[in-house]
Tab-separated table of C-alpha atoms in Angstrom:
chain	number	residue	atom	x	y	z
A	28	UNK	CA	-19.089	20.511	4.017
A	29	UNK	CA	-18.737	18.570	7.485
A	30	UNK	CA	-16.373	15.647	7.710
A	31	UNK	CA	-19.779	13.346	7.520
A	32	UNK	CA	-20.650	14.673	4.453
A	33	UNK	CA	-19.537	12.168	0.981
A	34	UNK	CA	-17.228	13.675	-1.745
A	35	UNK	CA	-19.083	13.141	-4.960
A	36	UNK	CA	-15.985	11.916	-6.745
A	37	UNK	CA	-15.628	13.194	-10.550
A	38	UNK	CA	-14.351	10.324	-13.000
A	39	UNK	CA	-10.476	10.963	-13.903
A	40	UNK	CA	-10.342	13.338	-17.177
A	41	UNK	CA	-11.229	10.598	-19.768
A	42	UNK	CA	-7.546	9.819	-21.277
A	43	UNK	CA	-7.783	6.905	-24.222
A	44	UNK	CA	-4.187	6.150	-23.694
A	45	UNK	CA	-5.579	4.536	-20.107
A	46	UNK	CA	-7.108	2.055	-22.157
A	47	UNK	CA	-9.389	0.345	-19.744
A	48	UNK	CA	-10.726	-2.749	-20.589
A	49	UNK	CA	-14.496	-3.736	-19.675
A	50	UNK	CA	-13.120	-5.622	-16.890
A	51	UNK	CA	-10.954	-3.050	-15.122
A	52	UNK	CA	-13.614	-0.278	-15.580
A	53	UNK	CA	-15.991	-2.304	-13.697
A	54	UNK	CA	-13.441	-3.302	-10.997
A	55	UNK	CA	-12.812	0.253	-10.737
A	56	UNK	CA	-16.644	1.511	-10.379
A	57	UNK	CA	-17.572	-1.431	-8.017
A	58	UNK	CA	-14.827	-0.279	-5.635
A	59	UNK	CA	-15.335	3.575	-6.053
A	60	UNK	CA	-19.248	3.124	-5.137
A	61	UNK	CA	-18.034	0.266	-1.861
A	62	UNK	CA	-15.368	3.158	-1.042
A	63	UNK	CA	-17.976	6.216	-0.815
A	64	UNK	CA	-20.862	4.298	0.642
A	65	UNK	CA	-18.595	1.931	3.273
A	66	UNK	CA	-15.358	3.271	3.557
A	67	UNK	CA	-15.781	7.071	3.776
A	68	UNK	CA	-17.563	6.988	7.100
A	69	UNK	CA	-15.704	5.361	8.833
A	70	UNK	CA	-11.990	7.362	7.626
A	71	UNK	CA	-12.518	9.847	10.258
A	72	UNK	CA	-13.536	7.821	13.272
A	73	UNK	CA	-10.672	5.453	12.883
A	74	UNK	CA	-7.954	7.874	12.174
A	75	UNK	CA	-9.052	9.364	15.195
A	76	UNK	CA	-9.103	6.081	17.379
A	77	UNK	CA	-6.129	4.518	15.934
A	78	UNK	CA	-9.087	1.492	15.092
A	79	UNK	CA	-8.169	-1.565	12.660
A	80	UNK	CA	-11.871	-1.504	10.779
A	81	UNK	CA	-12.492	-5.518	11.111
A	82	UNK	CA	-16.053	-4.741	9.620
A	83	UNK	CA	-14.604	-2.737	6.539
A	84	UNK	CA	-12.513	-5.944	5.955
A	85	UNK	CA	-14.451	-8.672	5.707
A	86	UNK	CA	-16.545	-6.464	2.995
A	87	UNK	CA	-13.402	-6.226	0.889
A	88	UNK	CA	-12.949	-9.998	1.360
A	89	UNK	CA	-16.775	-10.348	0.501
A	90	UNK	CA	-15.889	-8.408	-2.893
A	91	UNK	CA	-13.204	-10.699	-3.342
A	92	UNK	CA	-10.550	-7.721	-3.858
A	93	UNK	CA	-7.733	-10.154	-2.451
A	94	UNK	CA	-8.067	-12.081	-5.287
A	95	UNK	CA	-8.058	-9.958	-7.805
A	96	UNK	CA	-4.226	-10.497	-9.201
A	97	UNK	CA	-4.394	-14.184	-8.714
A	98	UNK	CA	-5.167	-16.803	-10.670
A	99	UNK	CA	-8.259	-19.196	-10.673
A	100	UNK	CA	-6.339	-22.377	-9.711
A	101	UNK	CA	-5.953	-20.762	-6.322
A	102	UNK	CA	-9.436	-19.142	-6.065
A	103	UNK	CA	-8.347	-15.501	-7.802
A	104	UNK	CA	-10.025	-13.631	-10.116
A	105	UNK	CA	-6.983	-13.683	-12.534
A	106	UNK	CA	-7.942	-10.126	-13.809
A	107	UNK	CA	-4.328	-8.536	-13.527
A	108	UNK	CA	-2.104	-6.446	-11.528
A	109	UNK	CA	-3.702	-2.979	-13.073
A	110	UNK	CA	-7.002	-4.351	-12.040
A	111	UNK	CA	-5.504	-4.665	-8.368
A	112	UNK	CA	-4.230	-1.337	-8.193
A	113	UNK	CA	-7.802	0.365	-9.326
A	114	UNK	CA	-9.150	-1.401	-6.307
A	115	UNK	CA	-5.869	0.289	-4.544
A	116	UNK	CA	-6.392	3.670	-5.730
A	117	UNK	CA	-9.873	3.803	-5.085
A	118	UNK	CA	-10.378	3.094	-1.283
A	119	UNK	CA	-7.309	5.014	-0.661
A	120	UNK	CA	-8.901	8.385	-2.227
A	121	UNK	CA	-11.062	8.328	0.837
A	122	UNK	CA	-8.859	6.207	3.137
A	123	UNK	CA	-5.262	6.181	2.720
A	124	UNK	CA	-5.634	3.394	6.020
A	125	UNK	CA	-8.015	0.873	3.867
A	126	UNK	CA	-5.918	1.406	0.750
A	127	UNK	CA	-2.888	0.238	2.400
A	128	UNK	CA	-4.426	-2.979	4.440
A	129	UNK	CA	-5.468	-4.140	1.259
A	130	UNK	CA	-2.224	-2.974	-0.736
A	131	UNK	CA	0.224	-5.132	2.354
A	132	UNK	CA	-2.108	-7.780	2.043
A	133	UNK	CA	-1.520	-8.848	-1.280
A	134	UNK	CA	1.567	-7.391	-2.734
A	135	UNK	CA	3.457	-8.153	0.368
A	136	UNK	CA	1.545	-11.212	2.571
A	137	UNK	CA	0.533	-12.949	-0.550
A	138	UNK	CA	2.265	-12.661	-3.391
A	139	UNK	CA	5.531	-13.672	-2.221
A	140	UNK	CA	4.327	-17.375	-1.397
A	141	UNK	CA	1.967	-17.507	-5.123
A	142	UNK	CA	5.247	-16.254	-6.460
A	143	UNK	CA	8.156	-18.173	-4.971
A	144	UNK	CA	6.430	-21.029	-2.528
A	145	UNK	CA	6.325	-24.726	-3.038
A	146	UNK	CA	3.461	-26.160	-4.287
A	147	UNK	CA	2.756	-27.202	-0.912
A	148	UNK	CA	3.177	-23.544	0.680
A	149	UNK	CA	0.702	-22.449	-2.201
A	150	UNK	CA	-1.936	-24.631	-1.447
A	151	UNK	CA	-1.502	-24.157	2.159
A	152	UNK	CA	-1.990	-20.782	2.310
A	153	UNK	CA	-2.970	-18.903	-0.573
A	154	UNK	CA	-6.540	-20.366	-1.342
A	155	UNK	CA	-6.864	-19.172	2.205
A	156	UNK	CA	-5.433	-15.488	2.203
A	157	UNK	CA	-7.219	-14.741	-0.727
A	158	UNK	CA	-10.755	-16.368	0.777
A	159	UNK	CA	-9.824	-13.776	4.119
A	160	UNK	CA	-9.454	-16.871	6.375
A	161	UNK	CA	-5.532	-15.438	6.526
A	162	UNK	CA	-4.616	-12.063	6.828
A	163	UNK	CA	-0.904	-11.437	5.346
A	164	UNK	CA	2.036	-9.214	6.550
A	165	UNK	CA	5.167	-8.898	5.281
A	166	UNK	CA	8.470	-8.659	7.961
A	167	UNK	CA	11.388	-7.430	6.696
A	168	UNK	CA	12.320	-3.634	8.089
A	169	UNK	CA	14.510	-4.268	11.808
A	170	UNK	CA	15.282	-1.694	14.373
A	171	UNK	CA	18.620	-1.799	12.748
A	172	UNK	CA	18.023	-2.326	8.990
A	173	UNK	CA	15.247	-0.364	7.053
A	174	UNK	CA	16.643	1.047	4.003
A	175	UNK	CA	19.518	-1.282	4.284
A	176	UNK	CA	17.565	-4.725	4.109
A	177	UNK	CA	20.985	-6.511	3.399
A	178	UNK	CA	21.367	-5.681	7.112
A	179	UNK	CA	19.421	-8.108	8.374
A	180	UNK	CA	20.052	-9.437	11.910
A	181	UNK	CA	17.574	-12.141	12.124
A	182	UNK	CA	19.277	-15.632	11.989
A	183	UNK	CA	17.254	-19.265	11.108
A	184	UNK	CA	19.651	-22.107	11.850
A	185	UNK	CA	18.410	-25.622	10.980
A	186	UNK	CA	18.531	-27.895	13.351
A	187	UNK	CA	16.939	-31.272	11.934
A	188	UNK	CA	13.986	-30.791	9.730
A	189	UNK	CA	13.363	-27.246	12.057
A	190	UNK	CA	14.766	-23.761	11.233
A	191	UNK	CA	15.443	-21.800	14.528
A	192	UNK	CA	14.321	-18.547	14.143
A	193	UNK	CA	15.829	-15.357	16.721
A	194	UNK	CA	15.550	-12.047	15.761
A	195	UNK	CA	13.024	-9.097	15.637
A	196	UNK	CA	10.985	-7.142	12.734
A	197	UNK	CA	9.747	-3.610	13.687
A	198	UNK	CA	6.519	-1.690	11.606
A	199	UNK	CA	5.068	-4.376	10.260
A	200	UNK	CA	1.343	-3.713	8.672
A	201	UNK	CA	-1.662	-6.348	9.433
A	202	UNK	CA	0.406	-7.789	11.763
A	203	UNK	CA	-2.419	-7.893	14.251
A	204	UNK	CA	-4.499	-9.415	12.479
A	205	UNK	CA	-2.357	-11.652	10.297
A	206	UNK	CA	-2.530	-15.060	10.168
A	207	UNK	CA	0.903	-15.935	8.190
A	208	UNK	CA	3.966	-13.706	7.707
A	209	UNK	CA	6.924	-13.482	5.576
A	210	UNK	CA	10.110	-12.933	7.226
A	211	UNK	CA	13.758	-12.846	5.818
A	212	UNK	CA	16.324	-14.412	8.385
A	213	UNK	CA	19.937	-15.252	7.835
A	214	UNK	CA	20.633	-18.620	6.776
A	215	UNK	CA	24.917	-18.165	6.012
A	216	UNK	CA	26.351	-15.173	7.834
A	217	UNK	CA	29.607	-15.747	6.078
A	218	UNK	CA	28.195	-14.910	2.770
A	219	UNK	CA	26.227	-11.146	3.655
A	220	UNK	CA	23.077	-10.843	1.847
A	221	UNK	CA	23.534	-14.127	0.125
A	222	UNK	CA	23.266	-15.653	2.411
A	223	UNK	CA	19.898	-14.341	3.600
A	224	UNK	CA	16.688	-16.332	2.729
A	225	UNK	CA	12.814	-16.012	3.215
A	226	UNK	CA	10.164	-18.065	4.967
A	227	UNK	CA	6.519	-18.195	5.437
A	228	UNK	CA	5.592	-18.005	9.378
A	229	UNK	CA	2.508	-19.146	10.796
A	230	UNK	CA	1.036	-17.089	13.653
A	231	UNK	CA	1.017	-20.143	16.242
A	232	UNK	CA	4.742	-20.964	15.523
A	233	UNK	CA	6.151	-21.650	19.186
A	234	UNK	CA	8.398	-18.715	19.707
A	235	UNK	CA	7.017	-16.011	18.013
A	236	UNK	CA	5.102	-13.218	19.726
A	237	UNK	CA	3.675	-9.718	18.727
A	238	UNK	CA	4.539	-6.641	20.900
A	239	UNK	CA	2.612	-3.631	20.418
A	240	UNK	CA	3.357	-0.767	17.545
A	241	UNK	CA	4.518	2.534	18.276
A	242	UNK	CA	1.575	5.407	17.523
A	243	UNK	CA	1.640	6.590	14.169
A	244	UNK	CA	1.328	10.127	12.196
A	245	UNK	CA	-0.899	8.867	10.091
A	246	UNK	CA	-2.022	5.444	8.482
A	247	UNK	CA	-4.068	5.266	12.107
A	248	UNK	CA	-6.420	2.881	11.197
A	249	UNK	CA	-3.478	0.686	9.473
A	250	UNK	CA	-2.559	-2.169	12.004
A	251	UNK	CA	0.808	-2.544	12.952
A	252	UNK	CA	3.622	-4.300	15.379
A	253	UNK	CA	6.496	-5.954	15.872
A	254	UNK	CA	7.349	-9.720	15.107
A	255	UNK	CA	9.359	-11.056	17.985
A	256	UNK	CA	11.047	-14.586	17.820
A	257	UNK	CA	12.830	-16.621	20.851
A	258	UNK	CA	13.797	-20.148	19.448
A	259	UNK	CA	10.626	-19.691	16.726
A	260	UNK	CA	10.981	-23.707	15.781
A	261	UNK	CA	9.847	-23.483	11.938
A	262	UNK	CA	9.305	-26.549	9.839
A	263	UNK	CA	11.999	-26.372	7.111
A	264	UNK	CA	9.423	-26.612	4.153
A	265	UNK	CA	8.279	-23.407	4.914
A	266	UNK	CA	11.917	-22.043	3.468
A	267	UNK	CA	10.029	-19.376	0.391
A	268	UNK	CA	12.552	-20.343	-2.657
A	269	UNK	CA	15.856	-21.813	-2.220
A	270	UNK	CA	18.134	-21.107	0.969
A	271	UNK	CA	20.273	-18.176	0.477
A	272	UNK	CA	17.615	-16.707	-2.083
A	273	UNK	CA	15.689	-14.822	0.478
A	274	UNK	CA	17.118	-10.934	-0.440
A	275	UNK	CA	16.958	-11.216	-3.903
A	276	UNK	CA	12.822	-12.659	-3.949
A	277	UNK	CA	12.529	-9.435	-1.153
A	278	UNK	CA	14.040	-6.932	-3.902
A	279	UNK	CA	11.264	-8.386	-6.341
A	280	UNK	CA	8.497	-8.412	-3.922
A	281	UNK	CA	9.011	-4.806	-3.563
A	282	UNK	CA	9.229	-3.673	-7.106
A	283	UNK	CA	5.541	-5.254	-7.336
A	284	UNK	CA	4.977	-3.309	-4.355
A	285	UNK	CA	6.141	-0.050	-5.313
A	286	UNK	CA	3.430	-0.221	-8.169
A	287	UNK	CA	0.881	-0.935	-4.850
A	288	UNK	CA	2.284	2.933	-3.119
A	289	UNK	CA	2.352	4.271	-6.093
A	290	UNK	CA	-1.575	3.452	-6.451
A	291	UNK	CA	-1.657	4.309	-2.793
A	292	UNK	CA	-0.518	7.682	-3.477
A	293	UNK	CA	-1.914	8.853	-6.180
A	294	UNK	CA	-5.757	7.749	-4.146
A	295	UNK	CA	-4.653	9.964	-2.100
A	296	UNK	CA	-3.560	12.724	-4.163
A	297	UNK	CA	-6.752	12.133	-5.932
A	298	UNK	CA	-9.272	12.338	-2.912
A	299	UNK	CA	-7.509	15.663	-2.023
A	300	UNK	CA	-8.069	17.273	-4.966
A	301	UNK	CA	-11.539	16.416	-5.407
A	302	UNK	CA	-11.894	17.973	-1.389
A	303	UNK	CA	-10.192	20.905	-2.473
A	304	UNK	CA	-11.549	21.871	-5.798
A	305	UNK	CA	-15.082	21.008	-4.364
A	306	UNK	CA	-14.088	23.590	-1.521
A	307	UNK	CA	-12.860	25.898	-3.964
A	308	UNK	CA	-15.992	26.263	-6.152
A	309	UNK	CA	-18.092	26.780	-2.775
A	310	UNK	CA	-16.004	29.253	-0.765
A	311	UNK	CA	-16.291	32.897	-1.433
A	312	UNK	CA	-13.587	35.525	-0.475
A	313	UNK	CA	-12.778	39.043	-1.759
A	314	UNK	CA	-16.388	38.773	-3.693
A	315	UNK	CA	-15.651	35.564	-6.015
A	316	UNK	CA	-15.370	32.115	-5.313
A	317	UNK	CA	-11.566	30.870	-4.578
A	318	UNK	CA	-11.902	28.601	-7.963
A	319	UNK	CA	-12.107	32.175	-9.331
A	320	UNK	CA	-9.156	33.485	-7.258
A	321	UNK	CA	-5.864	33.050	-10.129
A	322	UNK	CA	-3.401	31.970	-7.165
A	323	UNK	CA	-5.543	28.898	-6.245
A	324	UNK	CA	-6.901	28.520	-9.563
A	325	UNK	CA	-3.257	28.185	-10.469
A	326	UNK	CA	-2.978	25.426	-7.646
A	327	UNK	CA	-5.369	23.488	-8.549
A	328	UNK	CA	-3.672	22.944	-12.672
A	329	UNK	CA	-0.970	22.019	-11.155
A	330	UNK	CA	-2.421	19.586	-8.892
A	331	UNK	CA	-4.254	18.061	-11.879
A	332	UNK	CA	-1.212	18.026	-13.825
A	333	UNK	CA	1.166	15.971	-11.164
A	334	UNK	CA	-1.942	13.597	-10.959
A	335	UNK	CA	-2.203	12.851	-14.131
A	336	UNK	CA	1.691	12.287	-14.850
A	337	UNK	CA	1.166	9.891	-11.730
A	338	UNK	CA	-1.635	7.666	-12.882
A	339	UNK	CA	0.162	7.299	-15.907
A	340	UNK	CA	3.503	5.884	-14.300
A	341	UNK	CA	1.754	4.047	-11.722
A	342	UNK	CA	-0.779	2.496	-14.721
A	343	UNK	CA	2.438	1.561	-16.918
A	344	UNK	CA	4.027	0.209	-14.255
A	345	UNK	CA	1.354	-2.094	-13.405
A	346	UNK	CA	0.927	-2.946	-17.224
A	347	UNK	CA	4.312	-3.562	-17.799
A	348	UNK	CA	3.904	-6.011	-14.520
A	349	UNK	CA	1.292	-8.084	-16.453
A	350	UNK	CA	2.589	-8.635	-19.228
A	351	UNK	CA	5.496	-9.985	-17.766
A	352	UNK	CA	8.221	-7.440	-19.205
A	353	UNK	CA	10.845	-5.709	-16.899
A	354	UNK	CA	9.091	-3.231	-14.778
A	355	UNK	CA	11.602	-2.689	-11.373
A	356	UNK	CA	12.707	0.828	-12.398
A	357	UNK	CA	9.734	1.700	-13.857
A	358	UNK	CA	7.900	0.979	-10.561
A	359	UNK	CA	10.966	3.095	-8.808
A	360	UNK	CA	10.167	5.864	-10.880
A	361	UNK	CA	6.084	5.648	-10.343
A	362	UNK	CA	6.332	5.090	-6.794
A	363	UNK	CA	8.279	8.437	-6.705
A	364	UNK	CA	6.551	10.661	-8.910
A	365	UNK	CA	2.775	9.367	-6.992
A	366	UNK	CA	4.401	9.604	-3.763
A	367	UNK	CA	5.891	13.153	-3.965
A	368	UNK	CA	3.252	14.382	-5.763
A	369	UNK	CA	0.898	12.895	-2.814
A	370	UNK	CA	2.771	15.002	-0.440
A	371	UNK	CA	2.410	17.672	-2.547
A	372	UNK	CA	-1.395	17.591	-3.254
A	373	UNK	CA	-2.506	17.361	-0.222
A	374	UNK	CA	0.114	20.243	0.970
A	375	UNK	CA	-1.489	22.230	-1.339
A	376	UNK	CA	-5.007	20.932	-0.425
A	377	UNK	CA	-4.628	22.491	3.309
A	378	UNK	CA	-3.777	26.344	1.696
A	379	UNK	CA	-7.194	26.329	-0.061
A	380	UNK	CA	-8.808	25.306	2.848
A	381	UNK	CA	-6.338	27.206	4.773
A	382	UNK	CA	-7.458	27.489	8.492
A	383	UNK	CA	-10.366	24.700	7.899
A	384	UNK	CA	-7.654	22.605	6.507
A	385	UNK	CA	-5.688	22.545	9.386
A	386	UNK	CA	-8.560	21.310	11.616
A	387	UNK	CA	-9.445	17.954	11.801
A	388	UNK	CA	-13.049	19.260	10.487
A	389	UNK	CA	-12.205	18.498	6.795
A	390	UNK	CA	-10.217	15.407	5.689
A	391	UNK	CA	-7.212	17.100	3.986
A	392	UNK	CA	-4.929	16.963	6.632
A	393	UNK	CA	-5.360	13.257	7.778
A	394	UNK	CA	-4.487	13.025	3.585
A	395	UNK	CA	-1.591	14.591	4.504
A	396	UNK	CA	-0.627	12.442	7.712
A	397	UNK	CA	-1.404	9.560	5.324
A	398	UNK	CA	0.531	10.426	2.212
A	399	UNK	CA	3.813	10.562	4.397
A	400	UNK	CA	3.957	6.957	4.620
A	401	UNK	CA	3.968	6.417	0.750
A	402	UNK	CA	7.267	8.663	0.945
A	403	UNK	CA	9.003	5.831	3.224
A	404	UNK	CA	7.400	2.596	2.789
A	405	UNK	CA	8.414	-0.008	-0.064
A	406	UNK	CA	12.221	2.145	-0.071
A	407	UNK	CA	12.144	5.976	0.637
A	408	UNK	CA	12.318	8.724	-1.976
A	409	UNK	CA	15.930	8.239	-1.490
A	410	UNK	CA	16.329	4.812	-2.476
A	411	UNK	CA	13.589	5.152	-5.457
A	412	UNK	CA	16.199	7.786	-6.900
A	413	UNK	CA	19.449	5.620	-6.058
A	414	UNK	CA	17.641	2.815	-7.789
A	415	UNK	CA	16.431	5.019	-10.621
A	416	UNK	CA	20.005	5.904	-11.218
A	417	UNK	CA	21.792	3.070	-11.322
A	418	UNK	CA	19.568	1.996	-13.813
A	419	UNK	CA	20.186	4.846	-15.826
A	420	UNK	CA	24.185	5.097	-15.451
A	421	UNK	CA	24.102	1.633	-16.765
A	422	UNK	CA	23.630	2.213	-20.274
C-alpha cells in the first residue's frame, strides 16, 4: 500500500445506542466519500510542505460544513452539534490538519459571536463565516498564559467609543487566513480574571499585525501565527458579552470545543486503525498474516475497544450539547478519553507496521504527529483531569 493509495474505510461496528438519525447518517456519508476522494490526497503533500490547502477549503465551504451547527436565520443548516462533529471526525480520519481547520473554525471563530454577540456582531459576521467569506480564529493562549488563561496580559482600555488593544496571542489556528478573531484582553486589572472580557477583531483593525508561526510536529497543513496588537483602536461594539465577562464566555467556548478534539481525536484514532488492520490482514511474517499473529491480533481489540469507548463520550457529549443540558465535564472527560486513546492508537499503529511505520511511506506516523495536538489544545490532559475532578469532589 503506497501513501497514494485510498483506505477503503469500514463503517464503525453498527452500535443502536449511536442512534443516528437520517440526517446525521447522511452528513456523515457525504463527508466520508468528500474526505477519501478530496482530502486523502492531498494529507501527505501538505504535511510535508507545511501547506494551508486553500483548494480543500473552499470545497468544505461549498458543502456548507460551516454551517452545519447553526441555525437558518443566519444561513446554517441547524442540524446540531453531533451532526458537526461527524463532519469533524470524518476528514480528520484521513487528515488530522483538515479536521482541525474546520473544528477552530466553528467551535472557536464562530460560535463565540452566534453565542454571546450583539445582534449587530451576529449579523455582521456570522452569515459571512459560515458562507466562507470569513475565516475564524480564536486568540486566547499568550507566551505567558496557556493553561492559565486567567493570566492574561493583553489589556483593552476605552478611550471614547474605541477600546485600545496592546498585547500578543501566540498559536493561534486559521490565523492566516482569518478574516475576524476573538481575543480576550483585560478590561479591570484590579479585579483578575473578572475583570477580563472578549471581543471580536477584524483583520484590518489599525494596529494589529500577524507574525509568522513557529514550525510544528504535526498539524502541518493547519495554519497558524501570532496576533500582535500596538494601539489596535477597536470600536467598542465589538465588546462579545458584557465587559468583565470575557473569561467566563472563554471557559464555555471551550467546553463546546473539547467535544470538537474529542471528534478530532477519535478521526484520528479511527483512520489509524483502519491503516493498521488493513496492513495487518496483508502482511505475512513467520508463515501467517500479522492479523493472525496473537500479539498484534491482541493490539488491534484493544484498539477497537478504546475507540469505541471514545465515540461514545465524544457522541454524548455532543448530544448532551444539543439538547441544551449541562455537558462541561462531560466534554472534559470525552476530550480525554479520544485524545489519549488517539495517542495511543496510532502508537500502536507504528508497531504493526513497525519499520514501514516509522517512514513517512505510510500515514501512521503523521497520525501520530497529529494526535499530539489533541493532547494540548482546548486544556491539556492535565487540566481535562483537574476539571474532571473538581467536578467530582463536589458532590
Amino acid at each position: 500500500m503506497s501513501p497514494a493509495t485510498q483506505t477503503k474505510y469500514e463503517l464503525p461496528p453498527i452500535d443502536h445506542s449511536f442512534a443516528l438519525t437520517e440526517e446525521q447518517v447522511m452528513v456523515r456519508d457525504m463527508v466520508r466519500e468528500f474526505a477519501l476522494n478530496e482530502v486523502e490526497p492531498l494529507a501527505q503533500e501538505i504535511d510535508e510542505n507545511h501547506r494551508f490547502p486553500t483548494e480543500t477549503w473552499e470545497k468544505i465551504v461549498e458543502l456548507g460544513l460551516p454551517g452545519i451547527p447553526f441555525s437558518e436565520e443566519v444561513g446554517g443548516g441547524n442540524m446540531g452539534t453531533l451532526a458537526y462533529i461527524l463532519a469533524v471526525e470524518e476528514l480528520s480520519r484521513v487528515c488530522g490538519s483538515t479536521g482541525l481547520t474546520l473544528a477552530a473554525h466553528v467551535s472557536l471563530g464562530t460560535y463565540p459571536i452566534y453565542a454571546w454577540g450583539s445582534k449587530e456582531l451576529v449579523d455582521m459576521y456570522v452569515p459571512k463565516l459560515i458562507a466562507g467569506e470569513y475565516m475564524g480564529a480564536y486568540g486566547l493562549t499568550e507566551p505567558g498564559a496557556g493553561s492559565d488563561s486567567g493570566g492574561t496580559q493583553t489589556t483593552a482600555v476605552l478611550d471614547g467609543d474605541d477600546y485600545i488593544v496592546n498585547g500578543r496571542k501566540c498559536f493561534i489556528t486559521n490565523a492566516n487566513h482569518a478574516g475576524v478573531f476573538i481575543i480576550t484582553a483585560v478590561t479591570d486589572p484590579s479585579i483578575g480574571a473578572k475583570g477580563i472580557s472578549a471581543f471580536a477583531i477584524p483583520r484590518d483593525t489599525p494596529g494589529f499585525s500577524l507574525e509568522k508561526g513557529e514550525q510544528k510536529l504535526g498539524m502541518r497543513g493547519s495554519d497558524w501565527a501570532s496576533l500582535v496588537f500596538e494601539d489596535c483602536r477597536l470600536p467598542k461594539n465589538h465588546l462579545l458579552g458584557p465587559e468583565g465577562q470575557g473569561f467566563a464566555t472563554f471557559m464555555k467556548t471551550l467546553e463546546g470545543g473539547r467535544i470538537s478534539i474529542g471528534a478530532l481525536g477519535l478521526g484520528i484514532a479511527q483512520g489509524a486503525y483502519d491503516c493498521a488492520k488493513k496492513y495487518a490482514k496483508e502482511r505475512e511474517a513467520f508463515g501467517k498474516t500479522l492479523a493472525d499473529q496473537q500479539a498484534v491480533m491482541f493490539k488491534l481489540a484493544d484498539m477497537r475497544v478504546q475507540i469505541e469507548a471514545a465515540r461514545h463520550l465524544v457522541y454524548h457529549a455532543a448530544r448532551l450539547k444539543d439538547a441544551g443540558e449541562k455537558f462541561g465535564p462531560t466534554a472534559a472527560i470525552a476530550k480525554l478519553h479520544s485524545s489519549e486513546t488517539a495517542m495511543k492508537v496510532t502508537y500502536d499503529a507504528i508497531q504493526i507496521f513497525g519499520g514501514y511505520g516509522y517512514s513517512r511511506e505510510y500515514p501512521v506516523e503523521r497520525m501520530w504527529r497529529d494526535a499530539k495536538l489533541c493532547t494540548i489544545g482546548e486544556g491539556t490532559s492535565e487540566v481535562q483531569r483537574i476539571i474532571v475532578a473538581r467536578d467530582l469532589l463536589k458532590s
